[in-house]
Amino acid sequence: GIDSLENDGTGRNYGVELTVEKFYSKGYYFLWTTSLYRAYCTPADKIERQTAFSGNYVVNLLGGKEFKLNTKNTLAFDIKMNAAGGKRYIPIDLVNSGLSGFPVYDFSHAYENRYPGYFRIDAKIGYIHNGKHVTQQWSVEFLNATNHKNVFSQAYDESTNTTFYNYQTGLLIVPSFKISF
């Protein structure tokens, strides 16, 4: 058996990133970031392949706006959007999985394909009351507001010899109350 490991591989990563930001003033703020990138590895077999981390792009956009209703009351809106290239994966070999009854991964095609792209929008609406000694904030947050089905992983069903996706959390509504002294 193998009693020691040797690292004869190399890695190569490259990309470009852009950030545009407006700090909070005049009742609003925003931030936009974009990254375009690739991540490669060349293992001992000397064949360069993309890595599990090579999603190729990420775009984030967030912003918020506050509306002063009067000297003590404010209405606030915040939104956040994230889009990213799908996670790369190692495919399941259905022929060998069907013969063995459990998932057999095809490492010869590791990380060649990606799950569908990731997309999520979170939104929040809040009401802030500034009292003499206490500030109260009520809000409702809509996580994954569009209820987009983002893939978490691929799984294998041995009874039908098929694969299927497991998904991340859909729409989640979170009310909250915060009090500051």
PDB file of C-alpha atoms in Angstrom:
ATOM      1  CA  GLY A   1       0.000   0.000   0.000  1.00  0.00           C
ATOM      2  CA  ILE A   2       0.848   3.673  -0.146  1.00  0.00           C
ATOM      3  CA  ASP A   3       2.638   4.778   3.010  1.00  0.00           C
ATOM      4  CA  SER A   4       3.645   8.294   1.971  1.00  0.00           C
ATOM      5  CA  LEU A   5       2.276  11.064  -0.198  1.00  0.00           C
ATOM      6  CA  GLU A   6       4.148  13.330  -2.554  1.00  0.00           C
ATOM      7  CA  ASN A   7       2.976  16.663  -3.919  1.00  0.00           C
ATOM      8  CA  ASP A   8       4.212  17.059  -7.485  1.00  0.00           C
ATOM      9  CA  GLY A   9       1.367  19.370  -8.509  1.00  0.00           C
ATOM     10  CA  THR A  10       1.131  23.076  -9.157  1.00  0.00           C
ATOM     11  CA  GLY A  11      -1.686  25.620  -9.053  1.00  0.00           C
ATOM     12  CA  ARG A  12      -2.464  28.722 -11.061  1.00  0.00           C
ATOM     13  CA  ASN A  13      -5.072  31.347 -10.205  1.00  0.00           C
ATOM     14  CA  TYR A  14      -5.822  34.594 -11.967  1.00  0.00           C
ATOM     15  CA  GLY A  15      -8.588  37.141 -12.198  1.00  0.00           C
ATOM     16  CA  VAL A  16      -9.710  40.730 -11.915  1.00  0.00           C
ATOM     17  CA  GLU A  17     -11.865  42.477  -9.324  1.00  0.00           C
ATOM     18  CA  LEU A  18     -13.769  45.765  -9.355  1.00  0.00           C
ATOM     19  CA  THR A  19     -15.374  47.507  -6.377  1.00  0.00           C
ATOM     20  CA  VAL A  20     -17.533  50.650  -6.396  1.00  0.00           C
ATOM     21  CA  GLU A  21     -18.725  52.005  -3.056  1.00  0.00           C
ATOM     22  CA  LYS A  22     -20.760  54.951  -1.828  1.00  0.00           C
ATOM     23  CA  PHE A  23     -20.498  55.320   1.947  1.00  0.00           C
ATOM     24  CA  TYR A  24     -23.636  56.177   3.900  1.00  0.00           C
ATOM     25  CA  SER A  25     -24.554  59.839   3.465  1.00  0.00           C
ATOM     26  CA  LYS A  26     -27.665  61.754   2.441  1.00  0.00           C
ATOM     27  CA  GLY A  27     -29.743  58.790   3.637  1.00  0.00           C
ATOM     28  CA  TYR A  28     -28.373  56.041   1.396  1.00  0.00           C
ATOM     29  CA  TYR A  29     -25.402  53.771   0.617  1.00  0.00           C
ATOM     30  CA  PHE A  30     -24.410  51.122  -1.903  1.00  0.00           C
ATOM     31  CA  LEU A  31     -21.607  48.701  -2.690  1.00  0.00           C
ATOM     32  CA  TRP A  32     -20.977  46.799  -5.914  1.00  0.00           C
ATOM     33  CA  THR A  33     -18.221  44.212  -6.318  1.00  0.00           C
ATOM     34  CA  THR A  34     -17.456  41.991  -9.285  1.00  0.00           C
ATOM     35  CA  SER A  35     -14.791  39.305  -9.571  1.00  0.00           C
ATOM     36  CA  LEU A  36     -13.914  37.375 -12.723  1.00  0.00           C
ATOM     37  CA  TYR A  37     -11.435  34.560 -12.124  1.00  0.00           C
ATOM     38  CA  ARG A  38     -10.119  31.082 -12.911  1.00  0.00           C
ATOM     39  CA  ALA A  39      -8.398  28.537 -10.680  1.00  0.00           C
ATOM     40  CA  TYR A  40      -6.360  25.689 -12.179  1.00  0.00           C
ATOM     41  CA  CYS A  41      -4.287  22.840 -10.838  1.00  0.00           C
ATOM     42  CA  THR A  42      -1.838  20.517 -12.540  1.00  0.00           C
ATOM     43  CA  PRO A  43      -1.411  17.306 -10.530  1.00  0.00           C
ATOM     44  CA  ALA A  44       1.299  14.660 -10.985  1.00  0.00           C
ATOM     45  CA  ASP A  45      -0.299  13.486 -14.272  1.00  0.00           C
ATOM     46  CA  LYS A  46       0.662  16.914 -15.766  1.00  0.00           C
ATOM     47  CA  ILE A  47      -2.884  17.555 -17.096  1.00  0.00           C
ATOM     48  CA  GLU A  48      -4.122  21.039 -16.160  1.00  0.00           C
ATOM     49  CA  ARG A  49      -7.697  21.092 -14.832  1.00  0.00           C
ATOM     50  CA  GLN A  50     -10.005  23.619 -13.230  1.00  0.00           C
ATOM     51  CA  THR A  51     -10.332  23.262  -9.463  1.00  0.00           C
ATOM     52  CA  ALA A  52     -13.422  22.978  -7.298  1.00  0.00           C
ATOM     53  CA  PHE A  53     -12.987  26.693  -6.540  1.00  0.00           C
ATOM     54  CA  SER A  54     -13.138  27.899 -10.145  1.00  0.00           C
ATOM     55  CA  GLY A  55     -16.619  29.435 -10.177  1.00  0.00           C
ATOM     56  CA  ASN A  56     -15.484  32.005 -12.772  1.00  0.00           C
ATOM     57  CA  TYR A  57     -17.491  34.970 -11.476  1.00  0.00           C
ATOM     58  CA  VAL A  58     -19.059  36.589  -8.418  1.00  0.00           C
ATOM     59  CA  VAL A  59     -21.204  39.733  -8.418  1.00  0.00           C
ATOM     60  CA  ASN A  60     -22.435  41.371  -5.215  1.00  0.00           C
ATOM     61  CA  LEU A  61     -24.643  44.429  -4.997  1.00  0.00           C
ATOM     62  CA  LEU A  62     -26.058  45.905  -1.830  1.00  0.00           C
ATOM     63  CA  GLY A  63     -27.646  49.152  -0.896  1.00  0.00           C
ATOM     64  CA  GLY A  64     -29.981  50.860   1.461  1.00  0.00           C
ATOM     65  CA  LYS A  65     -32.082  53.967   1.872  1.00  0.00           C
ATOM     66  CA  GLU A  66     -33.508  55.621   4.975  1.00  0.00           C
ATOM     67  CA  PHE A  67     -36.491  57.969   4.980  1.00  0.00           C
ATOM     68  CA  LYS A  68     -36.836  60.297   7.975  1.00  0.00           C
ATOM     69  CA  LEU A  69     -40.534  60.483   8.803  1.00  0.00           C
ATOM     70  CA  ASN A  70     -39.857  63.061  11.534  1.00  0.00           C
ATOM     71  CA  THR A  71     -37.173  63.716  14.157  1.00  0.00           C
ATOM     72  CA  LYS A  72     -37.833  60.434  15.977  1.00  0.00           C
ATOM     73  CA  ASN A  73     -39.031  57.993  13.318  1.00  0.00           C
ATOM     74  CA  THR A  74     -37.259  56.494  10.307  1.00  0.00           C
ATOM     75  CA  LEU A  75     -38.253  53.964   7.656  1.00  0.00           C
ATOM     76  CA  ALA A  76     -35.338  51.905   6.276  1.00  0.00           C
ATOM     77  CA  PHE A  77     -34.977  49.681   3.203  1.00  0.00           C
ATOM     78  CA  ASP A  78     -31.981  47.427   2.455  1.00  0.00           C
ATOM     79  CA  ILE A  79     -31.350  45.032  -0.409  1.00  0.00           C
ATOM     80  CA  LYS A  80     -28.533  42.614  -1.180  1.00  0.00           C
ATOM     81  CA  MET A  81     -28.000  40.596  -4.374  1.00  0.00           C
ATOM     82  CA  ASN A  82     -25.427  37.866  -4.949  1.00  0.00           C
ATOM     83  CA  ALA A  83     -24.791  35.991  -8.191  1.00  0.00           C
ATOM     84  CA  ALA A  84     -21.982  33.502  -8.697  1.00  0.00           C
ATOM     85  CA  GLY A  85     -20.860  30.838 -11.097  1.00  0.00           C
ATOM     86  CA  GLY A  86     -22.069  27.405 -10.064  1.00  0.00           C
ATOM     87  CA  LYS A  87     -19.952  25.199  -7.841  1.00  0.00           C
ATOM     88  CA  ARG A  88     -17.846  22.672  -9.735  1.00  0.00           C
ATOM     89  CA  TYR A  89     -18.339  19.005  -8.908  1.00  0.00           C
ATOM     90  CA  ILE A  90     -17.145  15.456  -9.557  1.00  0.00           C
ATOM     91  CA  PRO A  91     -19.834  13.640 -11.594  1.00  0.00           C
ATOM     92  CA  ILE A  92     -21.366  10.356 -10.522  1.00  0.00           C
ATOM     93  CA  ASP A  93     -20.698   7.432 -12.886  1.00  0.00           C
ATOM     94  CA  LEU A  94     -24.189   5.917 -13.262  1.00  0.00           C
ATOM     95  CA  VAL A  95     -23.003   2.685 -14.946  1.00  0.00           C
ATOM     96  CA  ASN A  96     -20.579   1.760 -12.161  1.00  0.00           C
ATOM     97  CA  SER A  97     -22.905   3.133  -9.484  1.00  0.00           C
ATOM     98  CA  GLY A  98     -25.722   0.894 -10.787  1.00  0.00           C
ATOM     99  CA  LEU A  99     -23.434  -2.142 -10.640  1.00  0.00           C
ATOM    100  CA  SER A 100     -22.176  -1.390  -7.126  1.00  0.00           C
ATOM    101  CA  GLY A 101     -25.385  -0.001  -5.548  1.00  0.00           C
ATOM    102  CA  PHE A 102     -23.659   3.102  -4.181  1.00  0.00           C
ATOM    103  CA  PRO A 103     -22.350   6.309  -5.783  1.00  0.00           C
ATOM    104  CA  VAL A 104     -19.120   5.889  -7.751  1.00  0.00           C
ATOM    105  CA  TYR A 105     -17.482   9.162  -8.736  1.00  0.00           C
ATOM    106  CA  ASP A 106     -15.861   9.743 -12.133  1.00  0.00           C
ATOM    107  CA  PHE A 107     -12.602  11.458 -11.143  1.00  0.00           C
ATOM    108  CA  SER A 108     -11.441  11.517 -14.770  1.00  0.00           C
ATOM    109  CA  HIS A 109     -13.968  14.359 -15.316  1.00  0.00           C
ATOM    110  CA  ALA A 110     -13.513  16.087 -11.945  1.00  0.00           C
ATOM    111  CA  TYR A 111     -14.590  19.744 -11.885  1.00  0.00           C
ATOM    112  CA  GLU A 112     -15.219  19.968 -15.644  1.00  0.00           C
ATOM    113  CA  ASN A 113     -18.888  20.841 -15.067  1.00  0.00           C
ATOM    114  CA  ARG A 114     -20.675  23.201 -12.709  1.00  0.00           C
ATOM    115  CA  TYR A 115     -24.028  23.255 -10.998  1.00  0.00           C
ATOM    116  CA  PRO A 116     -26.373  25.996 -12.235  1.00  0.00           C
ATOM    117  CA  GLY A 117     -25.317  29.495 -11.158  1.00  0.00           C
ATOM    118  CA  TYR A 118     -26.077  30.749  -7.663  1.00  0.00           C
ATOM    119  CA  PHE A 119     -28.491  33.689  -7.332  1.00  0.00           C
ATOM    120  CA  ARG A 120     -29.991  35.244  -4.228  1.00  0.00           C
ATOM    121  CA  ILE A 121     -31.679  38.479  -3.244  1.00  0.00           C
ATOM    122  CA  ASP A 122     -32.231  39.430   0.390  1.00  0.00           C
ATOM    123  CA  ALA A 123     -34.411  42.417   1.275  1.00  0.00           C
ATOM    124  CA  LYS A 124     -35.190  44.116   4.571  1.00  0.00           C
ATOM    125  CA  ILE A 125     -37.690  46.743   5.628  1.00  0.00           C
ATOM    126  CA  GLY A 126     -37.434  48.349   9.025  1.00  0.00           C
ATOM    127  CA  TYR A 127     -38.958  50.987  11.232  1.00  0.00           C
ATOM    128  CA  ILE A 128     -36.766  52.823  13.769  1.00  0.00           C
ATOM    129  CA  HIS A 129     -38.092  54.881  16.682  1.00  0.00           C
ATOM    130  CA  ASN A 130     -35.531  57.019  18.539  1.00  0.00           C
ATOM    131  CA  GLY A 131     -36.854  57.748  22.014  1.00  0.00           C
ATOM    132  CA  LYS A 132     -35.270  59.891  24.713  1.00  0.00           C
ATOM    133  CA  HIS A 133     -33.327  56.993  26.295  1.00  0.00           C
ATOM    134  CA  VAL A 134     -34.258  54.012  24.128  1.00  0.00           C
ATOM    135  CA  THR A 135     -34.119  53.212  20.407  1.00  0.00           C
ATOM    136  CA  GLN A 136     -36.495  50.542  19.093  1.00  0.00           C
ATOM    137  CA  GLN A 137     -36.194  48.869  15.726  1.00  0.00           C
ATOM    138  CA  TRP A 138     -38.768  46.596  14.109  1.00  0.00           C
ATOM    139  CA  SER A 139     -37.885  44.880  10.873  1.00  0.00           C
ATOM    140  CA  VAL A 140     -38.803  42.081   8.499  1.00  0.00           C
ATOM    141  CA  GLU A 141     -36.114  40.391   6.441  1.00  0.00           C
ATOM    142  CA  PHE A 142     -36.870  38.394   3.291  1.00  0.00           C
ATOM    143  CA  LEU A 143     -33.974  35.982   2.765  1.00  0.00           C
ATOM    144  CA  ASN A 144     -33.823  34.559  -0.769  1.00  0.00           C
ATOM    145  CA  ALA A 145     -36.748  36.841  -1.570  1.00  0.00           C
ATOM    146  CA  THR A 146     -37.199  35.417  -5.087  1.00  0.00           C
ATOM    147  CA  ASN A 147     -37.268  31.837  -3.707  1.00  0.00           C
ATOM    148  CA  HIS A 148     -34.546  30.883  -6.227  1.00  0.00           C
ATOM    149  CA  LYS A 149     -33.625  27.175  -6.141  1.00  0.00           C
ATOM    150  CA  ASN A 150     -29.857  27.169  -5.541  1.00  0.00           C
ATOM    151  CA  VAL A 151     -28.145  23.780  -5.806  1.00  0.00           C
ATOM    152  CA  PHE A 152     -26.305  22.615  -2.695  1.00  0.00           C
ATOM    153  CA  SER A 153     -25.129  19.205  -3.873  1.00  0.00           C
ATOM    154  CA  GLN A 154     -25.817  16.261  -6.149  1.00  0.00           C
ATOM    155  CA  ALA A 155     -26.970  12.969  -4.635  1.00  0.00           C
ATOM    156  CA  TYR A 156     -27.476   9.424  -5.865  1.00  0.00           C
ATOM    157  CA  ASP A 157     -30.684   7.342  -5.638  1.00  0.00           C
ATOM    158  CA  GLU A 158     -29.665   3.675  -5.715  1.00  0.00           C
ATOM    159  CA  SER A 159     -33.261   2.449  -6.179  1.00  0.00           C
ATOM    160  CA  THR A 160     -33.593   4.219  -9.561  1.00  0.00           C
ATOM    161  CA  ASN A 161     -29.887   4.593 -10.428  1.00  0.00           C
ATOM    162  CA  THR A 162     -30.362   8.331 -10.965  1.00  0.00           C
ATOM    163  CA  THR A 163     -28.933  11.535  -9.578  1.00  0.00           C
ATOM    164  CA  PHE A 164     -30.848  14.460  -8.134  1.00  0.00           C
ATOM    165  CA  TYR A 165     -30.064  17.836  -6.588  1.00  0.00           C
ATOM    166  CA  ASN A 166     -30.293  18.853  -2.957  1.00  0.00           C
ATOM    167  CA  TYR A 167     -31.203  22.529  -2.732  1.00  0.00           C
ATOM    168  CA  GLN A 168     -30.356  25.319  -0.323  1.00  0.00           C
ATOM    169  CA  THR A 169     -32.999  27.109   1.718  1.00  0.00           C
ATOM    170  CA  GLY A 170     -35.738  28.858  -0.232  1.00  0.00           C
ATOM    171  CA  LEU A 171     -37.605  31.961   0.890  1.00  0.00           C
ATOM    172  CA  LEU A 172     -37.232  32.603   4.602  1.00  0.00           C
ATOM    173  CA  ILE A 173     -39.023  35.480   6.344  1.00  0.00           C
ATOM    174  CA  VAL A 174     -37.410  36.699   9.565  1.00  0.00           C
ATOM    175  CA  PRO A 175     -39.170  39.313  11.696  1.00  0.00           C
ATOM    176  CA  SER A 176     -37.097  40.962  14.409  1.00  0.00           C
ATOM    177  CA  PHE A 177     -37.256  43.500  17.194  1.00  0.00           C
ATOM    178  CA  LYS A 178     -34.223  45.247  18.663  1.00  0.00           C
ATOM    179  CA  ILE A 179     -34.045  47.630  21.574  1.00  0.00           C
ATOM    180  CA  SER A 180     -30.983  49.743  22.416  1.00  0.00           C
ATOM    181  CA  PHE A 181     -30.484  51.649  25.671  1.00  0.00           C
TER     182      PHE A 181
END
